[in-house]
């Protein structure tokens, strides 16, 4: 997969949510199933053998699921993308949960972001501009980012939390400088998280 393909968010997901999903995929201890047939087989075990439930989840017919379970050929691109996304979302749930728990309680997360940052602060003369920032966030902020994500938060819900985490760790250095500074980011070019 090229860098350009990795940076494109999945349909219905924004860049922050997609970056969190990529971070979770990086903690897998075993590779995910690669062929469409093995992905369907895996997803059927998660759906307790229900082709109807899997078909609804993939937005295809039951017959398509049954055909892919038997077929050796590759499915259409839309179905292949849905199979990959659903397989990765179900793969190694305990490993992903452990990584999220560790980030929220002890290690925090690293954030790499390129975006336009704007500031509000008394007496500030620093106009907003595009910046590339790499910084560590505290476990408290990791928890504030991961809990809403698990509860179904949107990208727009997570932007202020991520901006606050970056402000606290990068711009104010955990409250040791620039008291009262608040940074918001827009026009996110790229974002990556690491557990």
Coordinates of C-alpha atoms in Angstrom, one line a residue:
X1 CA 0.0 0.0 0.0
X2 CA 1.5 3.4 -1.0
X3 CA 1.8 6.3 1.4
X4 CA -0.9 8.2 -0.6
X5 CA -3.4 5.2 -0.1
X6 CA -2.6 5.1 3.6
X7 CA -3.3 8.8 4.1
X8 CA -6.8 8.6 2.5
X9 CA -9.5 8.2 5.2
X10 CA -12.0 5.4 4.8
X11 CA -15.5 6.4 3.7
X12 CA -17.3 7.8 6.7
X13 CA -14.1 8.2 8.7
X14 CA -12.1 11.3 9.2
X15 CA -8.3 11.6 9.3
X16 CA -8.1 11.4 13.1
X17 CA -10.2 8.2 13.4
X18 CA -8.4 6.6 10.5
X19 CA -5.0 7.5 12.2
X20 CA -6.2 5.8 15.4
X21 CA -7.3 2.7 13.4
X22 CA -3.8 2.6 11.8
X23 CA -2.1 2.9 15.2
X24 CA -4.2 -0.1 16.4
X25 CA -3.2 -2.1 13.3
X26 CA 0.4 -1.6 14.1
X27 CA 0.1 -3.4 17.4
X28 CA -1.1 -6.7 15.8
X29 CA 1.1 -9.6 16.7
X30 CA -0.1 -11.7 13.8
X31 CA -0.9 -10.7 10.2
X32 CA -4.5 -10.4 9.3
X33 CA -6.1 -12.8 6.7
X34 CA -5.1 -11.6 3.2
X35 CA -7.4 -13.4 0.7
X36 CA -11.0 -12.5 0.4
X37 CA -12.0 -16.1 1.1
X38 CA -10.1 -16.2 4.3
X39 CA -11.4 -12.8 5.4
X40 CA -15.0 -14.0 4.8
X41 CA -14.3 -17.2 6.7
X42 CA -12.9 -15.1 9.6
X43 CA -15.8 -12.6 9.6
X44 CA -18.3 -15.5 9.5
X45 CA -16.8 -16.9 12.7
X46 CA -17.2 -13.5 14.3
X47 CA -20.8 -13.4 13.1
X48 CA -21.5 -16.8 14.5
X49 CA -21.9 -18.3 11.0
X50 CA -24.7 -15.9 10.0
X51 CA -24.3 -15.0 6.3
X52 CA -27.3 -12.6 6.8
X53 CA -25.5 -10.6 9.5
X54 CA -22.3 -10.5 7.6
X55 CA -24.0 -9.4 4.4
X56 CA -25.7 -6.5 6.3
X57 CA -22.4 -5.5 7.8
X58 CA -20.7 -5.5 4.3
X59 CA -23.7 -3.9 2.6
X60 CA -24.0 -6.8 0.1
X61 CA -26.4 -9.6 -0.5
X62 CA -26.3 -13.0 1.3
X63 CA -25.6 -14.6 -2.0
X64 CA -22.5 -12.4 -2.5
X65 CA -21.2 -13.5 0.9
X66 CA -21.8 -17.2 0.1
X67 CA -20.2 -16.8 -3.3
X68 CA -17.1 -15.2 -1.7
X69 CA -16.9 -18.0 0.8
X70 CA -16.5 -20.5 -2.0
X71 CA -14.7 -18.4 -4.6
X72 CA -11.1 -18.2 -5.3
X73 CA -11.2 -15.0 -7.4
X74 CA -11.0 -11.5 -6.0
X75 CA -14.1 -9.5 -5.3
X76 CA -15.0 -6.1 -6.6
X77 CA -12.9 -3.2 -5.2
X78 CA -15.7 -1.9 -3.0
X79 CA -16.3 -5.3 -1.4
X80 CA -12.6 -6.0 -1.0
X81 CA -12.1 -2.7 0.8
X82 CA -15.1 -3.5 3.1
X83 CA -13.6 -7.0 3.8
X84 CA -10.2 -5.5 4.7
X85 CA -11.7 -2.8 6.9
X86 CA -14.1 -5.2 8.7
X87 CA -11.4 -7.9 9.2
X88 CA -9.0 -5.3 10.7
X89 CA -11.7 -3.9 13.0
X90 CA -12.3 -7.4 14.4
X91 CA -8.7 -8.8 14.4
X92 CA -7.0 -9.4 17.7
X93 CA -9.4 -7.4 19.9
X94 CA -7.5 -8.3 23.1
X95 CA -4.2 -7.0 21.7
X96 CA -5.8 -3.7 20.6
X97 CA -7.6 -3.4 24.0
X98 CA -4.3 -4.0 25.8
X99 CA -2.5 -1.3 23.7
X100 CA -5.3 1.2 24.4
X101 CA -5.3 0.4 28.1
X102 CA -1.5 0.9 28.3
X103 CA -1.7 4.2 26.5
X104 CA -4.5 5.4 28.7
X105 CA -2.9 4.4 32.0
X106 CA 0.9 4.6 31.7
X107 CA 2.6 5.3 28.3
X108 CA 0.4 7.9 26.6
X109 CA 0.6 8.2 22.8
X110 CA 2.9 9.9 20.3
X111 CA 1.2 12.3 17.8
X112 CA 2.7 13.3 14.5
X113 CA 0.5 16.0 12.8
X114 CA 0.8 18.4 9.9
X115 CA -2.0 20.9 10.1
X116 CA -2.8 24.6 10.3
X117 CA -2.6 25.7 13.9
X118 CA -4.3 28.9 15.1
X119 CA -3.8 30.4 18.6
X120 CA -5.7 32.4 21.1
X121 CA -3.9 34.0 24.1
X122 CA -3.7 37.3 25.8
X123 CA -1.0 39.4 24.3
X124 CA -0.2 36.8 21.6
X125 CA 1.3 38.1 18.3
X126 CA 1.8 34.6 16.9
X127 CA -0.5 34.2 13.9
X128 CA -1.7 30.8 13.0
X129 CA 0.2 28.8 10.3
X130 CA 0.8 25.3 9.1
X131 CA 3.1 23.3 11.3
X132 CA 4.5 19.8 11.5
X133 CA 4.5 18.7 15.1
X134 CA 5.6 15.4 16.8
X135 CA 4.9 15.3 20.5
X136 CA 4.1 12.8 23.3
X137 CA 0.7 13.1 24.9
X138 CA 0.1 12.1 28.5
X139 CA -2.0 9.0 29.5
X140 CA -4.7 11.4 30.6
X141 CA -5.1 12.8 27.1
X142 CA -4.7 9.4 25.5
X143 CA -7.7 8.3 27.6
X144 CA -9.7 11.4 26.7
X145 CA -9.0 10.6 23.0
X146 CA -9.6 6.8 23.1
X147 CA -12.7 6.7 25.3
X148 CA -14.9 8.9 23.0
X149 CA -13.5 7.1 19.9
X150 CA -14.7 3.7 21.4
X151 CA -18.0 5.3 22.2
X152 CA -18.5 6.3 18.5
X153 CA -17.2 9.9 18.5
X154 CA -16.8 11.6 15.1
X155 CA -13.6 13.3 13.8
X156 CA -15.1 16.7 14.7
X157 CA -15.6 15.5 18.3
X158 CA -12.0 14.4 18.6
X159 CA -10.4 17.5 17.0
X160 CA -10.6 19.8 20.2
X161 CA -9.3 17.0 22.4
X162 CA -6.3 16.3 20.2
X163 CA -5.7 20.0 19.8
X164 CA -5.7 20.4 23.6
X165 CA -3.4 17.5 24.1
X166 CA -0.9 19.0 21.5
X167 CA -1.2 22.4 23.1
X168 CA -0.5 21.0 26.6
X169 CA 2.5 18.9 25.6
X170 CA 4.1 20.9 22.8
X171 CA 3.2 24.6 23.1
X172 CA 2.8 25.0 26.9
X173 CA 5.2 22.2 27.9
X174 CA 2.9 20.9 30.6
X175 CA 2.1 24.3 31.9
X176 CA 5.6 25.6 32.3
X177 CA 5.2 28.3 29.7
X178 CA 2.7 30.3 27.6
X179 CA 0.0 30.2 30.3
X180 CA -3.5 30.6 28.8
X181 CA -2.5 29.6 25.3
X182 CA -5.1 27.7 23.3
X183 CA -4.4 26.1 19.9
X184 CA -6.9 24.8 17.4
X185 CA -6.0 22.9 14.3
X186 CA -7.7 22.8 10.9
X187 CA -6.8 21.6 7.5
X188 CA -5.2 18.5 8.8
X189 CA -2.7 17.3 6.1
X190 CA -1.6 14.2 7.9
X191 CA -1.9 12.7 11.3
X192 CA -0.4 9.6 12.9
X193 CA -0.7 8.1 16.4
X194 CA 1.7 5.6 18.0
X195 CA 0.9 3.6 21.1

